CSV table of C-alpha atoms in Angstrom, one decimal:
chain,number,residue,atom,x,y,z
A,1329,MET,CA,-69.5,-10.8,-179.6
A,1330,GLY,CA,-71.4,-14.0,-178.4
A,1331,LYS,CA,-67.9,-15.2,-178.3
A,1332,LEU,CA,-66.9,-12.7,-175.3
A,1333,LYS,CA,-70.1,-13.5,-173.4
A,1334,THR,CA,-69.3,-17.4,-173.6
A,1335,TYR,CA,-65.6,-16.5,-172.5
A,1336,GLN,CA,-67.2,-14.2,-169.4
A,1337,GLU,CA,-69.5,-17.2,-168.5
A,1338,GLN,CA,-66.7,-19.8,-168.6
A,1339,LEU,CA,-64.3,-17.6,-166.6
A,1340,GLN,CA,-66.5,-17.1,-164.1
A,1341,GLU,CA,-67.5,-21.0,-163.8
A,1342,ILE,CA,-63.9,-21.7,-163.8
A,1343,VAL,CA,-63.1,-18.9,-160.6
A,1344,ASP,CA,-66.3,-20.6,-159.1
A,1345,LYS,CA,-64.9,-24.1,-159.2
A,1346,GLY,CA,-61.6,-22.9,-157.9
A,1347,ILE,CA,-63.6,-21.2,-155.1
A,1348,ASN,CA,-65.4,-24.2,-154.1
A,1349,ALA,CA,-62.0,-26.5,-154.7
A,1350,ALA,CA,-60.2,-24.1,-152.2
A,1351,GLU,CA,-63.2,-24.0,-149.9
A,1352,GLU,CA,-63.1,-27.8,-149.5
A,1353,GLN,CA,-59.4,-28.5,-149.0
A,1354,GLN,CA,-59.3,-25.4,-146.7
A,1355,LYS,CA,-62.3,-27.4,-144.4
A,1356,LYS,CA,-60.2,-30.3,-144.7
A,1357,LEU,CA,-56.9,-28.8,-143.6
A,1358,ALA,CA,-58.5,-27.1,-140.9
A,1359,SER,CA,-60.5,-30.0,-139.5
A,1360,LYS,CA,-57.4,-31.9,-138.8
A,1361,PRO,CA,-56.2,-29.7,-135.7
A,1362,PHE,CA,-59.9,-29.9,-134.4
A,1363,GLU,CA,-60.2,-33.5,-134.8
A,1364,TYR,CA,-57.2,-33.8,-132.4
A,1365,ALA,CA,-58.0,-31.3,-129.9
A,1366,GLU,CA,-61.6,-33.3,-129.5
A,1367,LYS,CA,-59.7,-36.5,-129.3
A,1368,LEU,CA,-57.3,-35.1,-126.3
A,1369,GLU,CA,-60.0,-32.7,-124.4
A,1370,THR,CA,-61.7,-33.8,-121.3
A,1371,GLY,CA,-65.5,-34.3,-121.3
A,1372,ALA,CA,-65.8,-30.5,-119.7
A,1373,ARG,CA,-63.8,-28.9,-122.2
A,1374,GLU,CA,-65.5,-30.7,-125.0
A,1375,TYR,CA,-68.2,-28.1,-125.6
A,1376,SER,CA,-65.8,-25.3,-125.9
A,1377,VAL,CA,-64.2,-27.0,-128.8
A,1378,GLU,CA,-67.0,-27.9,-130.6
A,1379,SER,CA,-68.3,-23.9,-130.2
A,1380,LEU,CA,-64.6,-22.8,-131.5
A,1381,ARG,CA,-65.2,-25.0,-134.4
A,1382,ASN,CA,-68.7,-24.0,-135.3
A,1383,ARG,CA,-67.4,-20.6,-134.8
A,1384,TYR,CA,-64.4,-21.2,-136.9
A,1385,ASN,CA,-66.8,-22.8,-139.8
A,1386,GLY,CA,-68.9,-20.1,-139.7
A,1387,TYR,CA,-66.3,-17.4,-140.5
A,1388,SER,CA,-65.0,-19.6,-143.2
A,1389,ASP,CA,-68.5,-20.1,-144.7
A,1390,GLY,CA,-68.9,-16.2,-144.8
A,1391,LEU,CA,-65.7,-15.7,-146.5
A,1392,PHE,CA,-66.3,-18.2,-149.4
A,1393,GLY,CA,-69.8,-16.8,-149.3
A,1394,GLN,CA,-68.3,-13.2,-150.1
A,1395,LEU,CA,-66.0,-14.5,-152.5
A,1396,ARG,CA,-68.9,-16.0,-154.3
A,1397,ASN,CA,-70.5,-12.9,-154.1
A,1398,LEU,CA,-67.8,-10.9,-155.5
A,1399,ASN,CA,-67.4,-13.4,-158.4
A,1400,SER,CA,-71.3,-12.9,-159.6
A,1401,ARG,CA,-70.7,-8.9,-159.2
A,1402,PHE,CA,-67.3,-9.4,-161.5
A,1403,GLY,CA,-69.8,-11.7,-164.4
A,1404,ASN,CA,-72.3,-8.7,-163.9
A,1405,PHE,CA,-69.9,-6.3,-164.7
A,1406,ALA,CA,-68.4,-8.5,-167.8
A,1407,ALA,CA,-71.6,-9.0,-168.8
A,1408,ASP,CA,-72.6,-5.2,-169.0
A,1409,LEU,CA,-69.4,-4.5,-170.5
A,1410,VAL,CA,-69.7,-7.4,-173.3
A,1411,ALA,CA,-73.2,-5.5,-173.8
A,1412,LYS,CA,-71.9,-2.2,-174.7
A,1413,LEU,CA,-69.3,-3.4,-177.1
A,1414,GLU,CA,-72.0,-5.7,-179.0
A,1415,LYS,CA,-74.0,-2.5,-179.3
A,1416,GLU,CA,-71.3,-0.2,-180.5
A,1417,ALA,CA,-70.3,-3.3,-182.8
A,1418,VAL,CA,-73.7,-3.2,-184.5
A,1419,GLU,CA,-73.8,0.8,-184.4
A,1420,GLY,CA,-70.5,0.7,-186.3
A,1421,ALA,CA,-71.5,-1.8,-188.6
A,1422,ASP,CA,-74.7,-0.2,-189.5
A,1423,THR,CA,-72.6,3.3,-190.2
A,1424,VAL,CA,-70.2,1.0,-192.2
A,1425,SER,CA,-73.4,-0.1,-194.4
A,1426,GLU,CA,-74.7,3.3,-194.9
A,1427,ALA,CA,-71.6,4.5,-196.1
A,1428,ALA,CA,-71.2,1.9,-198.6
A,1429,ASP,CA,-74.6,2.2,-199.6
A,1430,ASP,CA,-73.8,6.1,-200.3
A,1431,VAL,CA,-70.8,5.2,-202.1
A,1432,SER,CA,-72.5,2.6,-204.2
A,1433,GLU,CA,-75.2,5.2,-205.1
A,1434,ALA,CA,-72.6,7.5,-206.0
A,1435,ALA,CA,-70.6,5.0,-208.1
A,1436,GLN,CA,-74.4,4.5,-210.1
A,1437,ASP,CA,-74.9,8.1,-210.6
A,1438,ALA,CA,-71.3,8.8,-211.9
A,1439,ASN,CA,-71.6,5.9,-213.9
A,1440,LYS,CA,-74.9,7.0,-215.5
A,1441,SER,CA,-73.5,10.5,-216.0
A,1442,VAL,CA,-70.5,9.1,-217.8
A,1443,GLU,CA,-73.0,7.1,-219.9
A,1444,ALA,CA,-74.6,10.1,-221.1
A,1445,LYS,CA,-71.8,12.3,-222.1
A,1446,LYS,CA,-70.3,9.1,-224.6
A,1447,PRO,CA,-70.3,10.1,-228.2
A,1448,ALA,CA,-72.5,8.3,-230.3
A,1449,ALA,CA,-71.2,5.0,-231.8
A,1450,ARG,CA,-72.2,6.1,-235.6
A,1451,LYS,CA,-69.3,9.2,-235.6
A,1452,THR,CA,-66.8,6.5,-235.0
A,1453,THR,CA,-67.9,4.8,-238.1
A,1454,ALA,CA,-67.9,7.5,-240.2
A,1455,LYS,CA,-64.4,8.5,-239.1
A,1456,LYS,CA,-63.1,5.1,-240.5
A,1457,LYS,CA,-65.2,5.4,-243.5
A,1458,THR,CA,-63.4,9.0,-244.2
A,1459,ALA,CA,-60.0,7.2,-243.3
A,1460,GLU,CA,-60.3,4.5,-245.8
A,1461,LYS,CA,-61.4,6.4,-248.6
A,1462,ASN,CA,-58.3,8.9,-247.9
A,1463,ALA,CA,-56.2,5.9,-247.5
A,1464,THR,CA,-57.7,4.5,-251.1
A,1465,ALA,CA,-57.2,7.6,-252.9
A,1466,SER,CA,-53.7,8.3,-252.0
A,1467,ALA,CA,-52.8,4.7,-253.2
């Protein structure tokens, strides 16, 4: 079950790296029109484009922050799920172990019962001697 936790963490890191890469690319692409607008704009309008850029970047930062928050919540959910699966696996293993112990005890009891009911080896020897005497007498 430790592998599940590792996979969950790796998946979360991959998603986080993807979000960071997407954010960088988006900011690079989005900055181009603003750079051109700033070059073309007159001194009086410069303040408004800068304000627009700051507002846009604020919204963009908010969006990617929400994506990171969602990824973190997903990670917490996955961690809880992994913990539950690990707990169920341990409980299942304990149940199987107890059942195996019960079967082992029953087998030992049955073995003792069979050994107690076995006829003595002496009787078998007596039967062989009787059979040998009969074979000798008939010859």
